[in-house]
mmCIF file of C-alpha atoms (C1' of nucleotides) in Angstrom:
data_model
loop_
_atom_site.group_PDB
_atom_site.id
_atom_site.type_symbol
_atom_site.label_atom_id
_atom_site.label_comp_id
_atom_site.label_asym_id
_atom_site.label_seq_id
_atom_site.Cartn_x
_atom_site.Cartn_y
_atom_site.Cartn_z
ATOM 1 C CA MET A 1 81.181 22.315 -15.350
ATOM 2 C CA GLY A 2 82.434 25.256 -13.325
ATOM 3 C CA ARG A 3 84.259 25.292 -10.057
ATOM 4 C CA SER A 4 82.115 24.960 -7.018
ATOM 5 C CA PRO A 5 81.816 28.117 -4.929
ATOM 6 C CA CYS A 6 84.380 28.483 -2.197
ATOM 7 C CA CYS A 7 81.785 28.836 0.486
ATOM 8 C CA ASP A 8 79.146 26.373 -0.543
ATOM 9 C CA LYS A 9 79.836 24.309 2.603
ATOM 10 C CA ALA A 10 76.847 24.106 4.814
ATOM 11 C CA GLY A 11 77.051 26.301 7.906
ATOM 12 C CA LEU A 12 79.150 29.006 6.430
ATOM 13 C CA LYS A 13 77.708 32.434 7.056
ATOM 14 C CA LYS A 14 77.050 34.998 4.398
ATOM 15 C CA GLY A 15 75.906 38.589 4.428
ATOM 16 C CA PRO A 16 76.962 41.540 6.576
ATOM 17 C CA TRP A 17 79.732 41.095 9.065
ATOM 18 C CA THR A 18 79.045 41.580 12.777
ATOM 19 C CA PRO A 19 81.344 43.571 15.066
ATOM 20 C CA GLU A 20 82.198 40.316 16.817
ATOM 21 C CA GLU A 21 83.326 38.721 13.566
ATOM 22 C CA ASP A 22 85.312 41.777 12.674
ATOM 23 C CA GLN A 23 87.008 41.594 16.011
ATOM 24 C CA LYS A 24 87.880 37.979 15.620
ATOM 25 C CA LEU A 25 89.340 38.517 12.206
ATOM 26 C CA LEU A 26 91.244 41.612 13.230
ATOM 27 C CA ALA A 27 92.645 39.892 16.314
ATOM 28 C CA TYR A 28 93.729 36.873 14.386
ATOM 29 C CA ILE A 29 95.446 38.778 11.591
ATOM 30 C CA GLU A 30 97.147 41.115 13.964
ATOM 31 C CA GLU A 31 98.629 38.199 15.814
ATOM 32 C CA HIS A 32 99.334 35.725 13.054
ATOM 33 C CA GLY A 33 98.979 37.587 9.750
ATOM 34 C CA HIS A 34 96.468 36.294 7.303
ATOM 35 C CA GLY A 35 98.635 33.486 5.879
ATOM 36 C CA SER A 36 96.420 31.229 3.789
ATOM 37 C CA TRP A 37 92.967 32.768 3.512
ATOM 38 C CA ARG A 38 91.595 29.286 2.869
ATOM 39 C CA SER A 39 92.557 28.056 6.283
ATOM 40 C CA LEU A 40 92.154 31.381 8.155
ATOM 41 C CA PRO A 41 88.426 31.164 9.047
ATOM 42 C CA GLU A 42 88.825 27.870 10.871
ATOM 43 C CA LYS A 43 91.853 29.038 12.717
ATOM 44 C CA ALA A 44 90.208 32.355 13.610
ATOM 45 C CA GLY A 45 86.991 30.696 14.660
ATOM 46 C CA LEU A 46 84.915 32.231 11.995
ATOM 47 C CA GLN A 47 82.042 30.643 10.154
ATOM 48 C CA ARG A 48 83.002 32.322 6.859
ATOM 49 C CA CYS A 49 84.772 31.345 3.725
ATOM 50 C CA GLY A 50 88.307 32.526 3.198
ATOM 51 C CA LYS A 51 87.340 34.690 0.308
ATOM 52 C CA SER A 52 84.845 36.527 2.450
ATOM 53 C CA CYS A 53 87.470 37.062 5.112
ATOM 54 C CA ARG A 54 89.994 38.388 2.562
ATOM 55 C CA LEU A 55 87.428 40.821 1.145
ATOM 56 C CA ARG A 56 86.382 42.037 4.579
ATOM 57 C CA TRP A 57 89.979 42.564 5.515
ATOM 58 C CA THR A 58 91.100 44.305 2.297
ATOM 59 C CA ASN A 59 88.052 46.495 1.907
ATOM 60 C CA TYR A 60 87.201 47.384 5.449
ATOM 61 C CA LEU A 61 89.335 46.191 8.315
ATOM 62 C CA ARG A 62 92.815 46.914 6.986
ATOM 63 C CA PRO A 63 94.336 49.624 9.175
ATOM 64 C CA ASP A 64 95.751 51.609 6.289
ATOM 65 C CA ILE A 65 92.405 52.337 4.732
ATOM 66 C CA LYS A 66 91.120 55.847 4.507
ATOM 67 C CA ARG A 67 87.380 56.085 4.781
ATOM 68 C CA GLY A 68 84.926 58.879 4.410
ATOM 69 C CA LYS A 69 84.290 61.459 1.719
ATOM 70 C CA PHE A 70 86.408 61.598 -1.319
ATOM 71 C CA THR A 71 88.353 64.846 -1.728
ATOM 72 C CA VAL A 72 88.224 66.945 -4.920
ATOM 73 C CA GLN A 73 91.748 65.852 -5.660
ATOM 74 C CA GLU A 74 90.751 62.220 -5.326
ATOM 75 C CA GLU A 75 87.710 62.676 -7.525
ATOM 76 C CA GLN A 76 89.843 64.349 -10.176
ATOM 77 C CA THR A 77 92.372 61.529 -9.955
ATOM 78 C CA ILE A 78 89.717 58.917 -10.421
ATOM 79 C CA ILE A 79 88.126 60.624 -13.334
ATOM 80 C CA GLN A 80 91.416 61.182 -15.076
ATOM 81 C CA LEU A 81 92.698 57.735 -14.497
ATOM 82 C CA HIS A 82 89.475 56.176 -15.590
ATOM 83 C CA ALA A 83 89.795 57.994 -18.822
ATOM 84 C CA LEU A 84 93.118 56.370 -19.278
ATOM 85 C CA LEU A 85 92.619 52.964 -17.729
ATOM 86 C CA GLY A 86 88.928 52.279 -17.966
ATOM 87 C CA ASN A 87 87.381 50.021 -15.354
ATOM 88 C CA ARG A 88 90.672 48.798 -14.105
ATOM 89 C CA TRP A 89 89.804 49.629 -10.529
ATOM 90 C CA SER A 90 92.788 47.938 -8.937
ATOM 91 C CA ALA A 91 95.150 49.890 -11.176
ATOM 92 C CA ILE A 92 93.319 53.107 -10.375
ATOM 93 C CA ALA A 93 93.454 52.287 -6.628
ATOM 94 C CA THR A 94 97.283 52.077 -6.780
ATOM 95 C CA HIS A 95 97.268 55.826 -7.534
ATOM 96 C CA LEU A 96 94.991 56.670 -4.720
ATOM 97 C CA ALA A 97 96.657 56.165 -1.370
ATOM 98 C CA LYS A 98 94.557 54.338 1.172
ATOM 99 C CA ARG A 99 91.530 53.782 -0.999
ATOM 100 C CA THR A 100 90.388 50.371 -2.031
ATOM 101 C CA ASP A 101 89.417 49.333 -5.531
ATOM 102 C CA ASN A 102 85.989 48.411 -4.325
ATOM 103 C CA GLU A 103 85.461 51.837 -2.759
ATOM 104 C CA ILE A 104 86.590 53.578 -5.870
ATOM 105 C CA LYS A 105 84.426 51.369 -8.077
ATOM 106 C CA ASN A 106 81.419 52.098 -5.863
ATOM 107 C CA TYR A 107 82.111 55.790 -5.846
ATOM 108 C CA TRP A 108 82.465 55.885 -9.584
ATOM 109 C CA ASN A 109 79.207 54.044 -10.129
ATOM 110 C CA THR A 110 77.222 56.024 -7.658
ATOM 111 C CA HIS A 111 78.610 59.549 -8.053
ATOM 112 C CA LEU A 112 81.156 60.268 -10.737
ATOM 113 C CA LYS A 113 79.572 58.328 -13.589
ATOM 114 C CA LYS A 114 76.275 60.044 -13.039
ATOM 115 C CA ARG A 115 77.929 63.454 -12.934
ATOM 116 C CA LEU A 116 79.515 62.850 -16.272
ATOM 117 C CA VAL A 117 76.316 61.566 -17.819
ATOM 118 C CA LYS A 118 74.588 64.611 -16.456
ATOM 119 C CA MET A 119 76.989 66.839 -18.251
ATOM 120 C CA GLY A 120 76.600 64.959 -21.500
ATOM 121 C CA ILE A 121 79.899 63.176 -21.281
ATOM 122 C CA ASP A 122 80.038 59.505 -22.088
ATOM 123 C CA PRO A 123 81.537 57.962 -18.905
ATOM 124 C CA VAL A 124 83.036 55.123 -21.016
ATOM 125 C CA THR A 125 84.827 57.134 -23.656
ATOM 126 C CA HIS A 126 85.001 60.443 -21.651
ATOM 127 C CA LYS A 127 84.012 62.284 -24.799
ATOM 128 C CA HIS A 128 81.345 64.897 -25.005
ATOM 129 C CA LYS A 129 78.231 63.470 -26.639
ATOM 130 C CA ASN A 130 78.405 66.210 -29.276
ATOM 131 C CA GLU A 131 81.880 65.254 -30.189
ATOM 132 C CA THR A 132 80.627 62.540 -32.510
ATOM 133 C CA LEU A 133 78.845 65.232 -34.542
ATOM 134 C CA MET A 134 82.134 67.096 -34.856
ATOM 135 C CA SER A 135 84.008 64.077 -35.992
ATOM 136 C CA SER A 136 83.211 64.628 -39.613
ATOM 137 C CA THR A 137 85.495 67.696 -39.799
ATOM 138 C CA GLY A 138 89.124 67.155 -40.646
ATOM 139 C CA GLN A 139 90.392 68.997 -37.509
ATOM 140 C CA SER A 140 88.255 66.955 -35.203
ATOM 141 C CA LYS A 141 89.294 63.750 -36.787
ATOM 142 C CA SER A 142 92.906 64.712 -36.448
ATOM 143 C CA ALA A 143 92.475 65.791 -32.855
ATOM 144 C CA ALA A 144 90.613 62.626 -32.023
ATOM 145 C CA ALA A 145 93.290 60.548 -33.519
ATOM 146 C CA THR A 146 95.884 62.555 -31.641
ATOM 147 C CA LEU A 147 94.098 62.158 -28.367
ATOM 148 C CA SER A 148 93.530 58.484 -28.959
ATOM 149 C CA HIS A 149 97.236 58.123 -29.708
ATOM 150 C CA MET A 150 98.078 59.996 -26.496
ATOM 151 C CA ALA A 151 95.740 57.736 -24.437
ATOM 152 C CA GLN A 152 97.261 54.621 -25.894
ATOM 153 C CA TRP A 153 100.718 55.851 -25.253
ATOM 154 C CA GLU A 154 99.984 56.640 -21.672
ATOM 155 C CA SER A 155 98.138 53.423 -21.088
ATOM 156 C CA ALA A 156 101.103 51.570 -22.472
ATOM 157 C CA ARG A 157 103.432 53.552 -20.253
ATOM 158 C CA LEU A 158 101.437 52.510 -17.229
ATOM 159 C CA GLU A 159 101.572 48.920 -18.283
ATOM 160 C CA ALA A 160 105.322 49.220 -18.702
ATOM 161 C CA GLU A 161 105.626 50.742 -15.261
ATOM 162 C CA ALA A 162 103.633 47.939 -13.811
ATOM 163 C CA ARG A 163 105.920 45.423 -15.422
ATOM 164 C CA LEU A 164 108.927 47.288 -14.088
ATOM 165 C CA ALA A 165 107.434 47.345 -10.657
ATOM 166 C CA ARG A 166 106.939 43.649 -10.751
ATOM 167 C CA GLU A 167 110.419 43.052 -12.029
ATOM 168 C CA SER A 168 111.825 45.379 -9.386
ATOM 169 C CA LYS A 169 109.998 43.534 -6.669
ATOM 170 C CA LEU A 170 111.431 40.267 -7.901
ATOM 171 C CA LEU A 171 114.888 41.733 -7.948
ATOM 172 C CA HIS A 172 114.424 43.077 -4.435
ATOM 173 C CA LEU A 173 113.219 39.710 -3.233
ATOM 174 C CA GLN A 174 116.172 38.063 -4.957
ATOM 175 C CA HIS A 175 118.489 40.548 -3.359
ATOM 176 C CA TYR A 176 116.870 39.945 -0.026
ATOM 177 C CA GLN A 177 117.269 36.214 -0.298
ATOM 178 C CA ASN A 178 120.834 36.568 -1.291
ATOM 179 C CA ASN A 179 121.650 38.920 1.508
ATOM 180 C CA LYS A 180 119.278 37.579 4.129
ATOM 181 C CA ALA A 181 118.223 41.145 4.759
ATOM 182 C CA ALA A 182 114.758 42.493 5.423
ATOM 183 C CA ALA A 183 112.641 42.476 2.332
ATOM 184 C CA PRO A 184 111.212 45.798 1.112
ATOM 185 C CA ASN A 185 107.714 46.356 2.217
ATOM 186 C CA HIS A 186 106.453 47.354 -1.216
ATOM 187 C CA CYS A 187 102.787 47.000 -1.821
ATOM 188 C CA LEU A 188 102.576 46.662 -5.543
ATOM 189 C CA SER A 189 99.386 45.329 -6.857
ATOM 190 C CA HIS A 190 99.756 46.053 -10.519
ATOM 191 C CA LYS A 191 98.421 43.305 -12.596
ATOM 192 C CA ALA A 192 101.262 41.260 -13.925
ATOM 193 C CA SER A 193 101.825 40.987 -17.593
ATOM 194 C CA SER A 194 102.259 37.643 -19.318
ATOM 195 C CA THR A 195 105.266 39.042 -21.202
ATOM 196 C CA ASN A 196 108.500 37.494 -20.020
ATOM 197 C CA TRP A 197 111.023 40.193 -19.259
ATOM 198 C CA THR A 198 114.729 39.424 -19.063
ATOM 199 C CA LYS A 199 117.476 41.504 -17.544
ATOM 200 C CA PRO A 200 120.306 41.573 -19.969
ATOM 201 C CA ASN A 201 122.266 44.441 -18.532
ATOM 202 C CA GLN A 202 123.008 45.643 -15.068
ATOM 203 C CA GLY A 203 125.462 47.998 -13.457
ATOM 204 C CA ASN A 204 126.714 51.491 -14.129
ATOM 205 C CA GLY A 205 123.660 52.931 -12.525
ATOM 206 C CA GLU A 206 121.505 51.690 -15.244
ATOM 207 C CA GLN A 207 119.212 48.755 -15.559
ATOM 208 C CA GLN A 208 117.618 47.523 -18.745
ATOM 209 C CA LEU A 209 114.717 45.171 -19.013
ATOM 210 C CA GLU A 210 113.740 43.447 -22.198
ATOM 211 C CA SER A 211 110.752 41.676 -23.386
ATOM 212 C CA PRO A 212 110.699 39.792 -26.610
ATOM 213 C CA THR A 213 109.332 42.920 -28.317
ATOM 214 C CA SER A 214 110.525 45.795 -26.257
ATOM 215 C CA THR A 215 113.249 47.240 -24.039
ATOM 216 C CA VAL A 216 113.003 49.661 -21.242
ATOM 217 C CA THR A 217 115.877 51.594 -19.722
ATOM 218 C CA PHE A 218 115.869 53.370 -16.423
ATOM 219 C CA SER A 219 118.865 55.265 -15.168
ATOM 220 C CA GLU A 220 119.956 57.064 -12.020
ATOM 221 C CA ASN A 221 117.186 59.546 -12.158
ATOM 222 C CA HIS A 222 114.729 56.757 -12.663
ATOM 223 C CA HIS A 223 113.185 58.416 -15.644
ATOM 224 C CA LEU A 224 111.153 56.071 -17.806
ATOM 225 C CA MET A 225 111.193 56.710 -21.500
ATOM 226 C CA ILE A 226 109.004 54.829 -23.914
ATOM 227 C CA MET A 227 109.752 54.770 -27.612
ATOM 228 C CA PRO A 228 107.671 53.378 -30.367
ATOM 229 C CA SER A 229 108.847 50.423 -32.299
ATOM 230 C CA ARG A 230 110.261 51.294 -35.675
ATOM 231 C CA GLU A 231 108.404 48.491 -37.370
ATOM 232 C CA ASN A 232 105.092 50.012 -36.695
ATOM 233 C CA ASN A 233 105.052 53.732 -36.060
ATOM 234 C CA SER A 234 101.384 54.357 -36.498
ATOM 235 C CA VAL A 235 99.581 52.878 -33.555
ATOM 236 C CA PRO A 236 101.384 52.409 -30.275
ATOM 237 C CA ASN A 237 100.390 48.971 -29.299
ATOM 238 C CA VAL A 238 101.742 47.794 -25.925
ATOM 239 C CA THR A 239 103.267 44.773 -27.484
ATOM 240 C CA GLU A 240 105.066 46.738 -30.128
ATOM 241 C CA PHE A 241 107.000 49.112 -27.981
ATOM 242 C CA ALA A 242 110.695 49.447 -28.043
ATOM 243 C CA LEU A 243 111.703 51.340 -24.910
ATOM 244 C CA SER A 244 114.990 53.154 -25.145
ATOM 245 C CA SER A 245 116.839 56.092 -23.725
ATOM 246 C CA SER A 246 115.876 59.620 -24.454
ATOM 247 C CA THR A 247 119.269 60.277 -26.101
ATOM 248 C CA SER A 248 118.759 57.636 -28.671
ATOM 249 C CA SER A 249 119.845 58.781 -32.148
ATOM 250 C CA ASP A 250 116.905 56.791 -33.454
ATOM 251 C CA VAL A 251 114.446 59.196 -32.113
ATOM 252 C CA LYS A 252 112.397 60.977 -34.779
ATOM 253 C CA ASP A 253 110.921 64.463 -34.493
ATOM 254 C CA SER A 254 107.470 63.078 -34.091
ATOM 255 C CA ASP A 255 108.748 60.989 -31.253
ATOM 256 C CA HIS A 256 110.101 64.134 -29.576
ATOM 257 C CA ASP A 257 106.738 65.782 -29.948
ATOM 258 C CA TRP A 258 105.190 62.897 -28.076
ATOM 259 C CA MET A 259 107.804 62.970 -25.388
ATOM 260 C CA ARG A 260 107.157 66.592 -24.919
ATOM 261 C CA GLN A 261 103.482 66.056 -24.542
ATOM 262 C CA ILE A 262 103.843 63.171 -22.162
ATOM 263 C CA ASN A 263 106.818 64.192 -20.103
ATOM 264 C CA CYS A 264 106.875 67.956 -20.364
ATOM 265 C CA PRO A 265 103.307 69.296 -20.417
ATOM 266 C CA THR A 266 103.010 72.899 -21.377
ATOM 267 C CA GLU A 267 103.436 75.213 -18.468
ATOM 268 C CA GLY A 268 100.497 77.267 -17.384
ATOM 269 C CA VAL A 269 97.999 74.923 -18.969
ATOM 270 C CA GLU A 270 94.498 76.228 -18.321
ATOM 271 C CA GLU A 271 92.194 74.393 -15.994
ATOM 272 C CA GLY A 272 91.512 71.112 -17.674
ATOM 273 C CA PHE A 273 88.251 69.560 -18.742
ATOM 274 C CA THR A 274 88.201 67.636 -15.506
ATOM 275 C CA SER A 275 88.190 70.838 -13.479
ATOM 276 C CA LEU A 276 85.068 71.730 -15.313
ATOM 277 C CA LEU A 277 83.622 68.366 -14.438
ATOM 278 C CA LEU A 278 84.286 69.041 -10.831
ATOM 279 C CA LEU A 279 82.223 72.147 -11.038
ATOM 280 C CA GLY A 280 79.309 69.786 -11.056
ATOM 281 C CA ASP A 281 79.520 69.366 -7.309
ATOM 282 C CA SER A 282 77.982 71.887 -4.966
ATOM 283 C CA GLY A 283 79.709 72.945 -1.763
ATOM 284 C CA ASP A 284 82.895 74.745 -1.041
ATOM 285 C CA ARG A 285 84.846 73.622 -3.993
ATOM 286 C CA SER A 286 87.394 76.150 -4.942
ATOM 287 C CA LEU A 287 86.170 76.406 -8.482
ATOM 288 C CA SER A 288 82.540 76.295 -7.657
ATOM 289 C CA THR A 289 80.321 79.254 -8.156
ATOM 290 C CA GLY A 290 78.263 78.168 -5.242
ATOM 291 C CA LYS A 291 75.225 77.558 -7.414
ATOM 292 C CA LYS A 292 73.291 74.342 -7.309
ATOM 293 C CA ASP A 293 74.640 71.436 -9.263
ATOM 294 C CA GLU A 294 72.606 71.717 -12.356
ATOM 295 C CA GLU A 295 72.989 75.451 -12.762
ATOM 296 C CA THR A 296 76.695 75.108 -12.285
ATOM 297 C CA VAL A 297 76.985 72.253 -14.700
ATOM 298 C CA ALA A 298 74.998 74.062 -17.289
ATOM 299 C CA GLY A 299 77.214 77.033 -16.854
ATOM 300 C CA ALA A 300 80.316 74.995 -17.259
ATOM 301 C CA VAL A 301 79.051 73.432 -20.400
ATOM 302 C CA GLU A 302 78.091 76.796 -21.763
ATOM 303 C CA VAL A 303 81.572 78.183 -21.199
ATOM 304 C CA ASN A 304 83.011 75.163 -22.925
ATOM 305 C CA GLU A 305 80.957 75.588 -25.988
ATOM 306 C CA SER A 306 81.420 79.307 -26.344
ATOM 307 C CA ASP A 307 84.987 79.834 -25.309
ATOM 308 C CA TYR A 308 86.795 76.725 -26.275
ATOM 309 C CA SER A 309 86.810 74.317 -29.110
ATOM 310 C CA TYR A 310 86.322 70.686 -28.258
ATOM 311 C CA TYR A 311 89.813 70.130 -29.300
ATOM 312 C CA GLU A 312 91.150 72.591 -26.772
ATOM 313 C CA ASP A 313 88.946 71.018 -24.107
ATOM 314 C CA ASN A 314 90.255 67.602 -24.872
ATOM 315 C CA LYS A 315 93.850 68.798 -25.133
ATOM 316 C CA ASN A 316 93.704 70.311 -21.706
ATOM 317 C CA TYR A 317 91.836 67.312 -20.379
ATOM 318 C CA TRP A 318 94.464 64.920 -21.560
ATOM 319 C CA ASN A 319 97.305 67.242 -20.573
ATOM 320 C CA SER A 320 95.886 67.205 -17.024
ATOM 321 C CA ILE A 321 95.688 63.439 -17.165
ATOM 322 C CA LEU A 322 99.245 63.090 -18.362
ATOM 323 C CA ASN A 323 100.363 65.563 -15.706
ATOM 324 C CA LEU A 324 98.624 63.519 -13.108
ATOM 325 C CA VAL A 325 100.100 60.281 -14.161
ATOM 326 C CA ASP A 326 103.552 61.738 -14.263
ATOM 327 C CA SER A 327 103.216 62.837 -10.669
ATOM 328 C CA THR A 328 101.436 59.895 -9.160
ATOM 329 C CA PRO A 329 102.947 57.360 -6.691
ATOM 330 C CA SER A 330 103.523 55.065 -9.626
ATOM 331 C CA ASP A 331 106.506 57.180 -10.420
ATOM 332 C CA SER A 332 109.378 54.798 -10.788
ATOM 333 C CA SER A 333 111.458 56.821 -8.353
ATOM 334 C CA THR A 334 109.227 55.579 -5.553
ATOM 335 C CA MET A 335 109.694 52.008 -6.598
ATOM 336 C CA PHE A 336 113.443 51.776 -7.001
ATOM 337 C "C1'" DA B 1 52.178 56.747 9.850
ATOM 338 C "C1'" DA B 2 52.861 53.667 6.113
ATOM 339 C "C1'" DG B 3 54.503 52.416 1.797
ATOM 340 C "C1'" DC B 4 57.355 53.273 -1.911
ATOM 341 C "C1'" DC B 5 61.540 54.902 -4.175
ATOM 342 C "C1'" DT B 6 66.250 55.901 -4.454
ATOM 343 C "C1'" DG B 7 71.034 56.211 -3.324
ATOM 344 C "C1'" DA B 8 74.993 54.411 -1.109
ATOM 345 C "C1'" DC B 9 77.911 50.895 -0.078
ATOM 346 C "C1'" DA B 10 79.050 46.281 1.654
ATOM 347 C "C1'" DA B 11 79.378 41.822 0.138
ATOM 348 C "C1'" DC B 12 78.948 38.065 -3.185
ATOM 349 C "C1'" DC B 13 79.769 35.590 -7.568
ATOM 350 C "C1'" DG B 14 82.127 33.940 -11.343
ATOM 351 C "C1'" DC B 15 86.002 34.299 -14.203
ATOM 352 C "C1'" DC B 16 90.863 34.867 -14.854
ATOM 353 C "C1'" DT B 17 95.702 34.650 -13.459
ATOM 354 C "C1'" DT B 18 99.405 32.932 -10.923
ATOM 355 C "C1'" DA B 19 102.066 29.834 -8.236
ATOM 356 C "C1'" DG B 20 103.030 25.342 -6.808
ATOM 357 C "C1'" DT B 21 103.545 20.495 -7.785
ATOM 358 C "C1'" DC C 1 103.641 20.609 -19.754
ATOM 359 C "C1'" DA C 2 99.389 19.788 -17.394
ATOM 360 C "C1'" DC C 3 96.780 20.163 -13.519
ATOM 361 C "C1'" DT C 4 95.000 22.267 -9.366
ATOM 362 C "C1'" DA C 5 94.403 25.427 -5.517
ATOM 363 C "C1'" DA C 6 94.421 29.973 -4.157
ATOM 364 C "C1'" DG C 7 94.335 34.749 -4.807
ATOM 365 C "C1'" DG C 8 92.792 38.748 -7.377
ATOM 366 C "C1'" DC C 9 89.687 41.377 -10.107
ATOM 367 C "C1'" DG C 10 85.478 43.453 -11.992
ATOM 368 C "C1'" DG C 11 80.510 43.038 -12.397
ATOM 369 C "C1'" DT C 12 76.468 42.602 -9.958
ATOM 370 C "C1'" DT C 13 73.340 41.986 -6.146
ATOM 371 C "C1'" DG C 14 71.610 42.673 -1.466
ATOM 372 C "C1'" DT C 15 70.643 45.439 2.340
ATOM 373 C "C1'" DC C 16 69.780 49.489 4.744
ATOM 374 C "C1'" DA C 17 68.921 54.304 5.558
ATOM 375 C "C1'" DG C 18 66.795 58.449 4.274
ATOM 376 C "C1'" DG C 19 63.591 61.101 1.604
ATOM 377 C "C1'" DC C 20 59.251 61.619 -0.623
ATOM 378 C "C1'" DT C 21 54.313 60.943 -1.403
#
DNA sequence: AAGCCTGACAACCGCCTTAGT
DNA sequence: CACTAAGGCGGTTGTCAGGCT
């Protein structure tokens, strides 16, 4: 037997919000804050369930929401992050200032996904549909494994950052409580991990966090370095990471290669795969030829197939993703 | 002009996680 | 440790506007 819906009480309104309801909700939250969403509707004089109020506030009424058309940069960010994170809209939203997860999800479903499909790219795997045919060759197999490896690494890194953010928030709160000072107004909505992190070492400008299976070190320059566990060097599973400093003598050459790829992307990398995706939009895009969508898309695909190997496409694609992630607001320096 | 279709987006639903007791 | 309430998330549906026939 499942839980009864939160708004199954008779008399509670559903459906689109009226301007009057918006005004009531806004006025109440501006004066009192939302507090408990459960009790808010009654206090605010709304015939709505708390969940509906929360959704309306977070997705529409919140003052720090940016509405309107997505920019090319935002589109690129969404596509790249989706390639890494999948349908984790809230995680993606943390990298796009002032956009809600709901808005991003809707935009993906109505615009971006279709554009990828139109170009013959699987919106789930972000691979070209022909890529499966190439997979029988040794080089493609190796490239696919490499890219998969990179994706897993980066995904794991994001997870680790999220954990750090959470831990940092707790530390800040603890510090706040101890000092009775104003709490930092961080808005961190990373999904919390179930892993229990401990804080075995503090001081000398360096903090170290440990989970039962991994350690992360972040120093003065807030650089996050992730190292694979020695026990299992093949597939970087999130739960198998040992996170250590970049100067560790335990670092193998292959590890350095990965660090280079993740932290120091090649300079002058050509326009990535995603840039080609963005050609699919008409309008005044900087890379657009000005042709109609389908013509431009076809042109882009043609260039891909004649001038680059799929491996090169994917390498650039992932490089641009990794570049992006490295420069997003999730950067630890903004958190600590 | 009317009916139908499609796209866009707001809102809802159900499940999962977390915090409190 | 178990239970419960509340919040959060992602998938899905409902509604409306605009275009097409």
